[in-house]
PDB file of C-alpha atoms and ligand atoms in Angstrom:
ATOM      1  CA  MET A   1      13.944   7.319   7.569  1.00 91.00           C
ATOM      2  CA  LYS A   2      14.248   9.465   4.470  1.00 96.00           C
ATOM      3  CA  ILE A   3      11.757  12.239   3.630  1.00 97.00           C
ATOM      4  CA  SER A   4      11.352  13.620   0.115  1.00 98.00           C
ATOM      5  CA  ILE A   5       9.000  16.439  -0.653  1.00 98.00           C
ATOM      6  CA  PHE A   6       7.792  17.184  -4.176  1.00 98.00           C
ATOM      7  CA  GLU A   7       6.159  20.259  -5.607  1.00 98.00           C
ATOM      8  CA  ASP A   8       2.808  18.623  -6.429  1.00 98.00           C
ATOM      9  CA  TYR A   9       0.975  15.354  -7.060  1.00 98.00           C
ATOM     10  CA  ASP A  10       2.345  14.948 -10.577  1.00 98.00           C
ATOM     11  CA  GLN A  11       5.971  15.289  -9.435  1.00 98.00           C
ATOM     12  CA  LEU A  12       5.311  12.969  -6.514  1.00 98.00           C
ATOM     13  CA  SER A  13       3.811  10.371  -8.884  1.00 98.00           C
ATOM     14  CA  ILE A  14       6.747  10.656 -11.288  1.00 97.00           C
ATOM     15  CA  HIS A  15       9.306  10.122  -8.529  1.00 98.00           C
ATOM     16  CA  VAL A  16       7.456   7.279  -6.829  1.00 98.00           C
ATOM     17  CA  ALA A  17       7.160   5.534 -10.228  1.00 97.00           C
ATOM     18  CA  GLU A  18      10.865   6.106 -10.841  1.00 96.00           C
ATOM     19  CA  ALA A  19      11.707   4.416  -7.521  1.00 97.00           C
ATOM     20  CA  LEU A  20       9.477   1.462  -8.312  1.00 98.00           C
ATOM     21  CA  LEU A  21      10.948   1.075 -11.813  1.00 96.00           C
ATOM     22  CA  LYS A  22      14.476   1.171 -10.356  1.00 96.00           C
ATOM     23  CA  VAL A  23      13.636  -1.706  -8.059  1.00 97.00           C
ATOM     24  CA  VAL A  24      12.422  -3.774 -11.025  1.00 97.00           C
ATOM     25  CA  LEU A  25      15.375  -2.853 -13.201  1.00 96.00           C
ATOM     26  CA  GLU A  26      17.756  -3.905 -10.462  1.00 97.00           C
ATOM     27  CA  LYS A  27      15.863  -7.047  -9.548  1.00 98.00           C
ATOM     28  CA  PRO A  28      13.543  -8.230 -12.366  1.00 97.00           C
ATOM     29  CA  ASP A  29      11.927 -10.885 -10.125  1.00 98.00           C
ATOM     30  CA  ALA A  30      11.366  -8.484  -7.223  1.00 98.00           C
ATOM     31  CA  VAL A  31       8.514  -9.145  -4.817  1.00 99.00           C
ATOM     32  CA  LEU A  32       6.314  -6.016  -4.739  1.00 98.00           C
ATOM     33  CA  CYS A  33       3.458  -5.078  -2.463  1.00 99.00           C
ATOM     34  CA  LEU A  34       1.514  -2.095  -3.719  1.00 98.00           C
ATOM     35  CA  ALA A  35      -1.252  -0.143  -2.086  1.00 98.00           C
ATOM     36  CA  THR A  36      -4.555   0.621  -3.649  1.00 98.00           C
ATOM     37  CA  GLY A  37      -6.465   3.892  -3.016  1.00 98.00           C
ATOM     38  CA  GLU A  38      -6.435   7.369  -4.510  1.00 98.00           C
ATOM     39  CA  THR A  39      -2.841   8.269  -3.696  1.00 98.00           C
ATOM     40  CA  PRO A  40      -0.981   5.819  -5.980  1.00 98.00           C
ATOM     41  CA  ILE A  41      -3.197   6.211  -9.087  1.00 98.00           C
ATOM     42  CA  GLY A  42      -0.829   8.757 -10.674  1.00 98.00           C
ATOM     43  CA  THR A  43       2.182   6.591  -9.847  1.00 98.00           C
ATOM     44  CA  TYR A  44       0.691   3.508 -11.470  1.00 98.00           C
ATOM     45  CA  ALA A  45      -0.242   5.514 -14.577  1.00 98.00           C
ATOM     46  CA  GLN A  46       3.396   6.590 -14.835  1.00 97.00           C
ATOM     47  CA  VAL A  47       4.610   2.995 -14.363  1.00 97.00           C
ATOM     48  CA  VAL A  48       2.278   1.732 -17.084  1.00 96.00           C
ATOM     49  CA  GLU A  49       3.442   4.488 -19.459  1.00 94.00           C
ATOM     50  CA  GLN A  50       7.131   3.624 -18.886  1.00 91.00           C
ATOM     51  CA  ALA A  51       6.481  -0.062 -19.353  1.00 90.00           C
ATOM     52  CA  ARG A  52       4.660   0.740 -22.618  1.00 88.00           C
ATOM     53  CA  VAL A  53       7.702   2.495 -24.012  1.00 88.00           C
ATOM     54  CA  GLY A  54       9.583  -0.647 -23.228  1.00 77.00           C
ATOM     55  CA  GLU A  55      11.819   0.635 -20.483  1.00 75.00           C
ATOM     56  CA  VAL A  56      11.087  -2.019 -17.917  1.00 91.00           C
ATOM     57  CA  ASP A  57      10.103  -5.668 -18.101  1.00 93.00           C
ATOM     58  CA  PHE A  58       7.519  -6.729 -15.513  1.00 96.00           C
ATOM     59  CA  SER A  59       7.231 -10.342 -16.653  1.00 96.00           C
ATOM     60  CA  LYS A  60       9.145 -11.816 -13.758  1.00 98.00           C
ATOM     61  CA  VAL A  61       7.956  -9.515 -10.947  1.00 98.00           C
ATOM     62  CA  ARG A  62       5.908 -11.140  -8.165  1.00 98.00           C
ATOM     63  CA  PHE A  63       3.065  -9.168  -6.591  1.00 98.00           C
ATOM     64  CA  VAL A  64       1.429  -9.730  -3.253  1.00 98.00           C
ATOM     65  CA  ALA A  65      -1.617  -8.012  -1.788  1.00 98.00           C
ATOM     66  CA  LEU A  66      -1.401  -5.416   0.962  1.00 98.00           C
ATOM     67  CA  ASP A  67      -5.042  -5.676   1.997  1.00 98.00           C
ATOM     68  CA  GLU A  68      -8.681  -6.295   1.055  1.00 98.00           C
ATOM     69  CA  TRP A  69     -12.175  -5.515   2.318  1.00 98.00           C
ATOM     70  CA  VAL A  70     -13.744  -8.576   3.933  1.00 98.00           C
ATOM     71  CA  GLY A  71     -17.023  -9.533   2.262  1.00 98.00           C
ATOM     72  CA  VAL A  72     -16.339  -7.555  -0.931  1.00 98.00           C
ATOM     73  CA  PRO A  73     -16.019  -9.712  -4.042  1.00 97.00           C
ATOM     74  CA  PRO A  74     -13.176  -9.153  -6.558  1.00 98.00           C
ATOM     75  CA  GLU A  75     -15.601  -8.021  -9.288  1.00 97.00           C
ATOM     76  CA  ASN A  76     -16.751  -5.103  -7.137  1.00 98.00           C
ATOM     77  CA  SER A  77     -15.009  -1.993  -8.468  1.00 98.00           C
ATOM     78  CA  GLY A  78     -14.318  -0.876  -4.912  1.00 98.00           C
ATOM     79  CA  SER A  79     -12.263  -3.930  -4.048  1.00 98.00           C
ATOM     80  CA  CYS A  80      -8.478  -3.811  -3.826  1.00 98.00           C
ATOM     81  CA  HIS A  81      -8.452  -6.775  -6.215  1.00 98.00           C
ATOM     82  CA  PHE A  82     -10.377  -4.827  -8.888  1.00 98.00           C
ATOM     83  CA  PHE A  83      -8.197  -1.744  -8.421  1.00 98.00           C
ATOM     84  CA  LEU A  84      -4.918  -3.554  -8.896  1.00 98.00           C
ATOM     85  CA  HIS A  85      -6.118  -5.354 -12.014  1.00 98.00           C
ATOM     86  CA  LYS A  86      -7.484  -2.161 -13.465  1.00 98.00           C
ATOM     87  CA  HIS A  87      -4.543   0.135 -12.768  1.00 98.00           C
ATOM     88  CA  LEU A  88      -1.587  -2.300 -12.998  1.00 98.00           C
ATOM     89  CA  PHE A  89      -2.045  -5.913 -13.859  1.00 98.00           C
ATOM     90  CA  GLU A  90      -4.171  -5.571 -16.975  1.00 98.00           C
ATOM     91  CA  PRO A  91      -2.292  -2.629 -18.515  1.00 97.00           C
ATOM     92  CA  LEU A  92       1.047  -4.336 -17.743  1.00 97.00           C
ATOM     93  CA  SER A  93      -0.221  -7.711 -19.044  1.00 96.00           C
ATOM     94  CA  ILE A  94       0.787  -9.394 -15.805  1.00 98.00           C
ATOM     95  CA  ASN A  95       0.325 -13.182 -15.830  1.00 98.00           C
ATOM     96  CA  PRO A  96      -2.059 -14.305 -13.037  1.00 98.00           C
ATOM     97  CA  LYS A  97       0.707 -16.652 -11.857  1.00 98.00           C
ATOM     98  CA  GLN A  98       2.711 -13.555 -10.840  1.00 98.00           C
ATOM     99  CA  VAL A  99      -0.004 -12.341  -8.487  1.00 98.00           C
ATOM    100  CA  TYR A 100      -1.134 -13.420  -5.048  1.00 98.00           C
ATOM    101  CA  LEU A 101      -3.992 -11.447  -3.518  1.00 98.00           C
ATOM    102  CA  PHE A 102      -6.275 -11.870  -0.529  1.00 98.00           C
ATOM    103  CA  ASP A 103      -9.665 -13.325  -1.168  1.00 98.00           C
ATOM    104  CA  GLY A 104     -12.050 -11.129   0.823  1.00 97.00           C
ATOM    105  CA  MET A 105     -14.797 -13.663   0.279  1.00 98.00           C
ATOM    106  CA  ALA A 106     -12.866 -16.642   1.663  1.00 97.00           C
ATOM    107  CA  LYS A 107     -14.971 -18.851   3.930  1.00 96.00           C
ATOM    108  CA  ASN A 108     -12.038 -19.299   6.289  1.00 97.00           C
ATOM    109  CA  ILE A 109     -10.619 -15.837   6.480  1.00 96.00           C
ATOM    110  CA  GLU A 110      -8.094 -16.737   9.221  1.00 96.00           C
ATOM    111  CA  ASN A 111      -6.727 -19.453   6.954  1.00 97.00           C
ATOM    112  CA  GLU A 112      -6.497 -16.855   4.156  1.00 97.00           C
ATOM    113  CA  CYS A 113      -4.087 -14.924   6.416  1.00 98.00           C
ATOM    114  CA  ARG A 114      -1.872 -18.009   7.092  1.00 98.00           C
ATOM    115  CA  LEU A 115      -1.815 -18.797   3.348  1.00 98.00           C
ATOM    116  CA  MET A 116      -0.574 -15.251   2.618  1.00 98.00           C
ATOM    117  CA  ASP A 117       2.080 -15.497   5.374  1.00 98.00           C
ATOM    118  CA  ASP A 118       3.309 -18.797   3.885  1.00 98.00           C
ATOM    119  CA  HIS A 119       3.291 -17.415   0.384  1.00 98.00           C
ATOM    120  CA  ILE A 120       5.390 -14.381   1.328  1.00 98.00           C
ATOM    121  CA  ALA A 121       7.823 -16.602   3.255  1.00 98.00           C
ATOM    122  CA  LYS A 122       8.190 -18.901   0.242  1.00 98.00           C
ATOM    123  CA  LEU A 123       8.951 -15.932  -1.976  1.00 98.00           C
ATOM    124  CA  GLY A 124      11.745 -14.940   0.426  1.00 98.00           C
ATOM    125  CA  GLY A 125      10.021 -11.798   1.726  1.00 98.00           C
ATOM    126  CA  ILE A 126       8.930  -8.517   0.191  1.00 98.00           C
ATOM    127  CA  ASP A 127      11.504  -6.362  -1.617  1.00 98.00           C
ATOM    128  CA  PHE A 128       9.591  -3.142  -1.962  1.00 98.00           C
ATOM    129  CA  MET A 129       6.300  -1.800  -0.659  1.00 99.00           C
ATOM    130  CA  ILE A 130       4.408   1.366  -1.590  1.00 98.00           C
ATOM    131  CA  VAL A 131       1.819   2.204   1.029  1.00 98.00           C
ATOM    132  CA  GLY A 132      -0.611   5.036   1.533  1.00 98.00           C
ATOM    133  CA  ILE A 133      -1.499   6.554   4.865  1.00 98.00           C
ATOM    134  CA  GLY A 134      -5.046   6.620   6.144  1.00 98.00           C
ATOM    135  CA  MET A 135      -6.642   9.720   7.681  1.00 98.00           C
ATOM    136  CA  ASN A 136      -6.262   7.942  11.013  1.00 98.00           C
ATOM    137  CA  GLY A 137      -2.622   6.990  10.417  1.00 98.00           C
ATOM    138  CA  HIS A 138      -3.331   3.453   9.336  1.00 98.00           C
ATOM    139  CA  ILE A 139      -1.032   1.545   6.981  1.00 98.00           C
ATOM    140  CA  GLY A 140      -2.769  -1.119   4.954  1.00 98.00           C
ATOM    141  CA  PHE A 141      -5.529  -1.935   7.384  1.00 98.00           C
ATOM    142  CA  ASN A 142      -3.230  -1.792  10.421  1.00 98.00           C
ATOM    143  CA  GLU A 143      -5.519   0.400  12.454  1.00 98.00           C
ATOM    144  CA  PRO A 144      -4.532   2.496  15.465  1.00 98.00           C
ATOM    145  CA  GLY A 145      -3.626   0.281  18.443  1.00 97.00           C
ATOM    146  CA  ILE A 146      -2.662  -2.786  16.402  1.00 95.00           C
ATOM    147  CA  PRO A 147       0.283  -4.737  17.936  1.00 96.00           C
ATOM    148  CA  GLU A 148       3.532  -4.363  16.003  1.00 96.00           C
ATOM    149  CA  ASP A 149       4.327  -8.052  15.796  1.00 97.00           C
ATOM    150  CA  ARG A 150       1.367  -9.141  13.637  1.00 98.00           C
ATOM    151  CA  TYR A 151       1.687 -10.838  10.292  1.00 98.00           C
ATOM    152  CA  ALA A 152      -1.429 -11.088   8.103  1.00 98.00           C
ATOM    153  CA  HIS A 153      -4.613 -10.679  10.131  1.00 98.00           C
ATOM    154  CA  VAL A 154      -8.309  -9.847  10.035  1.00 98.00           C
ATOM    155  CA  VAL A 155      -9.225  -6.548  11.605  1.00 98.00           C
ATOM    156  CA  ASP A 156     -12.314  -4.747  12.725  1.00 98.00           C
ATOM    157  CA  LEU A 157     -12.095  -1.487  10.787  1.00 98.00           C
ATOM    158  CA  ASP A 158     -11.927   1.832  12.546  1.00 97.00           C
ATOM    159  CA  GLU A 159     -15.050   3.947  12.130  1.00 97.00           C
ATOM    160  CA  MET A 160     -13.055   6.469  10.103  1.00 97.00           C
ATOM    161  CA  THR A 161     -11.846   3.738   7.714  1.00 98.00           C
ATOM    162  CA  GLN A 162     -15.439   2.487   7.292  1.00 98.00           C
ATOM    163  CA  SER A 163     -16.692   5.942   6.349  1.00 97.00           C
ATOM    164  CA  VAL A 164     -13.677   7.188   4.310  1.00 97.00           C
ATOM    165  CA  GLY A 165     -13.671   3.824   2.498  1.00 98.00           C
ATOM    166  CA  GLN A 166     -17.040   4.611   0.958  1.00 98.00           C
ATOM    167  CA  LYS A 167     -15.251   6.880  -1.558  1.00 98.00           C
ATOM    168  CA  TYR A 168     -14.049   3.733  -3.449  1.00 98.00           C
ATOM    169  CA  PHE A 169     -17.506   2.316  -3.952  1.00 98.00           C
ATOM    170  CA  GLU A 170     -20.240   3.153  -6.406  1.00 97.00           C
ATOM    171  CA  GLN A 171     -22.922   2.515  -3.781  1.00 95.00           C
ATOM    172  CA  GLU A 172     -22.917   2.524  -0.016  1.00 96.00           C
ATOM    173  CA  THR A 173     -21.210  -0.712   1.109  1.00 97.00           C
ATOM    174  CA  ILE A 174     -20.888  -2.349   4.505  1.00 95.00           C
ATOM    175  CA  LEU A 175     -17.208  -2.244   5.398  1.00 98.00           C
ATOM    176  CA  LYS A 176     -16.849  -3.812   8.848  1.00 98.00           C
ATOM    177  CA  GLN A 177     -13.672  -5.844   8.537  1.00 98.00           C
ATOM    178  CA  GLY A 178     -10.476  -5.908   6.482  1.00 98.00           C
ATOM    179  CA  ILE A 179      -7.725  -8.429   5.836  1.00 98.00           C
ATOM    180  CA  THR A 180      -4.249  -7.021   5.787  1.00 98.00           C
ATOM    181  CA  LEU A 181      -0.516  -7.721   5.919  1.00 98.00           C
ATOM    182  CA  GLY A 182       0.664  -6.874   9.409  1.00 98.00           C
ATOM    183  CA  MET A 183       3.225  -4.355  10.670  1.00 98.00           C
ATOM    184  CA  GLN A 184       5.665  -7.266  11.060  1.00 98.00           C
ATOM    185  CA  HIS A 185       5.531  -7.791   7.255  1.00 98.00           C
ATOM    186  CA  LEU A 186       6.216  -4.107   6.813  1.00 98.00           C
ATOM    187  CA  MET A 187       9.161  -4.116   9.221  1.00 98.00           C
ATOM    188  CA  GLU A 188      10.610  -7.186   7.450  1.00 98.00           C
ATOM    189  CA  ALA A 189      10.209  -5.809   3.934  1.00 98.00           C
ATOM    190  CA  LYS A 190      13.536  -4.642   2.505  1.00 98.00           C
ATOM    191  CA  SER A 191      12.236  -1.237   1.677  1.00 98.00           C
ATOM    192  CA  VAL A 192       8.998   0.621   2.410  1.00 98.00           C
ATOM    193  CA  MET A 193       7.817   3.855   0.841  1.00 98.00           C
ATOM    194  CA  VAL A 194       4.909   5.783   2.384  1.00 98.00           C
ATOM    195  CA  ILE A 195       3.253   8.140  -0.035  1.00 98.00           C
ATOM    196  CA  ALA A 196       0.818  10.968   0.646  1.00 98.00           C
ATOM    197  CA  ASN A 197      -0.555  13.997  -1.179  1.00 98.00           C
ATOM    198  CA  GLY A 198      -2.861  16.898  -0.559  1.00 98.00           C
ATOM    199  CA  SER A 199      -3.550  19.197   2.404  1.00 98.00           C
ATOM    200  CA  LYS A 200      -6.123  16.784   3.852  1.00 98.00           C
ATOM    201  CA  LYS A 201      -3.225  14.472   4.689  1.00 98.00           C
ATOM    202  CA  SER A 202      -1.016  17.209   6.201  1.00 98.00           C
ATOM    203  CA  ALA A 203      -2.050  16.767   9.835  1.00 98.00           C
ATOM    204  CA  ILE A 204      -1.663  13.004   9.902  1.00 98.00           C
ATOM    205  CA  VAL A 205       1.621  13.165   7.923  1.00 98.00           C
ATOM    206  CA  ALA A 206       3.007  15.656  10.472  1.00 98.00           C
ATOM    207  CA  GLN A 207       2.039  13.307  13.284  1.00 98.00           C
ATOM    208  CA  ALA A 208       3.459  10.232  11.591  1.00 98.00           C
ATOM    209  CA  ILE A 209       6.787  11.957  11.085  1.00 98.00           C
ATOM    210  CA  GLU A 210       7.078  14.116  14.177  1.00 97.00           C
ATOM    211  CA  ALA A 211       4.870  12.793  16.992  1.00 97.00           C
ATOM    212  CA  PRO A 212       6.305  10.115  19.323  1.00 97.00           C
ATOM    213  CA  ILE A 213       6.393   6.670  17.694  1.00 98.00           C
ATOM    214  CA  SER A 214       3.326   4.762  18.812  1.00 98.00           C
ATOM    215  CA  THR A 215       1.141   1.819  17.868  1.00 98.00           C
ATOM    216  CA  GLN A 216      -1.717   4.340  18.116  1.00 98.00           C
ATOM    217  CA  LEU A 217      -0.253   5.803  14.936  1.00 98.00           C
ATOM    218  CA  PRO A 218       0.814   2.813  12.845  1.00 98.00           C
ATOM    219  CA  ALA A 219       2.543   4.978  10.210  1.00 98.00           C
ATOM    220  CA  SER A 220       4.888   6.286  12.835  1.00 98.00           C
ATOM    221  CA  LEU A 221       6.222   2.797  13.463  1.00 98.00           C
ATOM    222  CA  LEU A 222       7.830   2.887  10.027  1.00 98.00           C
ATOM    223  CA  ARG A 223      10.348   5.408  11.422  1.00 98.00           C
ATOM    224  CA  LYS A 224      11.980   2.363  13.051  1.00 97.00           C
ATOM    225  CA  HIS A 225      12.370   0.611   9.709  1.00 98.00           C
ATOM    226  CA  ARG A 226      15.925   0.328   8.374  1.00 97.00           C
ATOM    227  CA  ASP A 227      14.942   1.530   4.897  1.00 98.00           C
ATOM    228  CA  SER A 228      11.736   3.547   4.979  1.00 98.00           C
ATOM    229  CA  MET A 229      10.896   6.631   2.997  1.00 98.00           C
ATOM    230  CA  PHE A 230       8.138   9.181   3.138  1.00 98.00           C
ATOM    231  CA  PHE A 231       7.499  10.562  -0.338  1.00 98.00           C
ATOM    232  CA  ILE A 232       4.995  13.387  -0.053  1.00 98.00           C
ATOM    233  CA  ASP A 233       3.862  16.446  -1.955  1.00 98.00           C
ATOM    234  CA  ALA A 234       4.242  20.014  -0.635  1.00 98.00           C
ATOM    235  CA  ALA A 235       0.589  20.224   0.455  1.00 98.00           C
ATOM    236  CA  ALA A 236       0.878  17.039   2.533  1.00 98.00           C
ATOM    237  CA  ALA A 237       4.151  18.354   3.978  1.00 98.00           C
ATOM    238  CA  SER A 238       2.734  21.785   4.902  1.00 97.00           C
ATOM    239  CA  ARG A 239       2.328  21.070   8.608  1.00 97.00           C
ATOM    240  CA  LEU A 240       5.753  19.606   9.233  1.00 97.00           C
ATOM    241  CA  SER A 241       7.421  21.919  11.724  1.00 90.00           C
ATOM    242  CA  LYS A 242      11.016  20.758  11.244  1.00 71.00           C
ATOM    243  CA  ILE A 243      11.153  20.454   7.520  1.00 65.00           C
ATOM    244  CA  LYS A 244       9.821  23.126   5.232  1.00 57.00           C
ATOM    245  CA  PRO A 245       8.990  22.205   1.666  1.00 52.00           C
TER     246      PRO A 245
HETATM  247  C1  F6R P 301      -5.089   0.646   0.447  1.00 61.14           C
HETATM  248  C2  F6R P 301      -4.659   0.840   1.804  1.00 61.14           C
HETATM  249  C3  F6R P 301      -4.953   2.018   2.646  1.00 61.14           C
HETATM  250  C4  F6R P 301      -4.763   3.336   1.873  1.00 61.14           C
HETATM  251  C5  F6R P 301      -5.000   4.540   2.781  1.00 61.14           C
HETATM  252  C6  F6R P 301      -4.924   5.826   1.990  1.00 61.14           C
HETATM  253  O1  F6R P 301      -4.592  -0.545  -0.103  1.00 61.14           O
HETATM  254  O2  F6R P 301      -4.003  -0.039   2.283  1.00 61.14           O
HETATM  255  O3  F6R P 301      -4.184   2.003   3.794  1.00 61.14           O
HETATM  256  O4  F6R P 301      -3.440   3.353   1.373  1.00 61.14           O
HETATM  257  O5  F6R P 301      -6.221   4.468   3.396  1.00 61.14           O
HETATM  258  O6  F6R P 301      -5.913   5.802   0.989  1.00 61.14           O
HETATM  259  P1  F6R P 301      -5.985   6.951  -0.110  1.00 61.14           P
HETATM  260  O7  F6R P 301      -4.773   6.801  -0.972  1.00 61.14           O
HETATM  261  O8  F6R P 301      -7.276   6.643  -0.921  1.00 61.14           O
HETATM  262  O9  F6R P 301      -6.030   8.304   0.580  1.00 61.14           O
END
């Protein structure tokens, strides 16, 4: 596992975007899985900017969802679907055929998981993932205690995820369940980058990197991945005991 620490959020965003653009330059039809949330907003703005100046062609890239809130429709601005369209797919003029997301409103939500598993298998697996880390150490909606060998699954959200998740919504929203790729998808992805910024993430980042690897701390499982990276800013790195920013 590689750890890179950057001066601040802007530098972090620039370097994460650079890594993503490199993947697409090297493999124009790469399969990407990109997190939603506050952390990657700066990265995606950088990516869109670079694509605008014509540096990288996204017309062959395939995108798959990381997760979605169950019961939240795509037109709700707090949904992962809405976020990805707003910050990436619309500004990059991505063809809908390039995108496969979870439908949080699906009647048969278990079937939605199997469809995603099949889709990823047909694509030949995921090349590159950018994931955030939750305040409880979750990755996607892989909450503490989740078995490591899961593919896509429906999950009862941790209380912390239910309350922290309100920040994405304009009005209070019931967030009881999520649908997510599983840790097995993460372990099978060719490369996974965990990103974090700000002092509020420093305690959980220190645990993910330095505490014993445990399913109670899903982010720590990524230390077993053959090509995982933690890209974090100095504030998020401030409680690491072994590495000083
Ligand atoms: C979002 C996701 C979540 C977030 C995590 C951090 O697609 O999968 O795991 O990445 O909760 O969220 P922020 O970036 O808002 O702190």
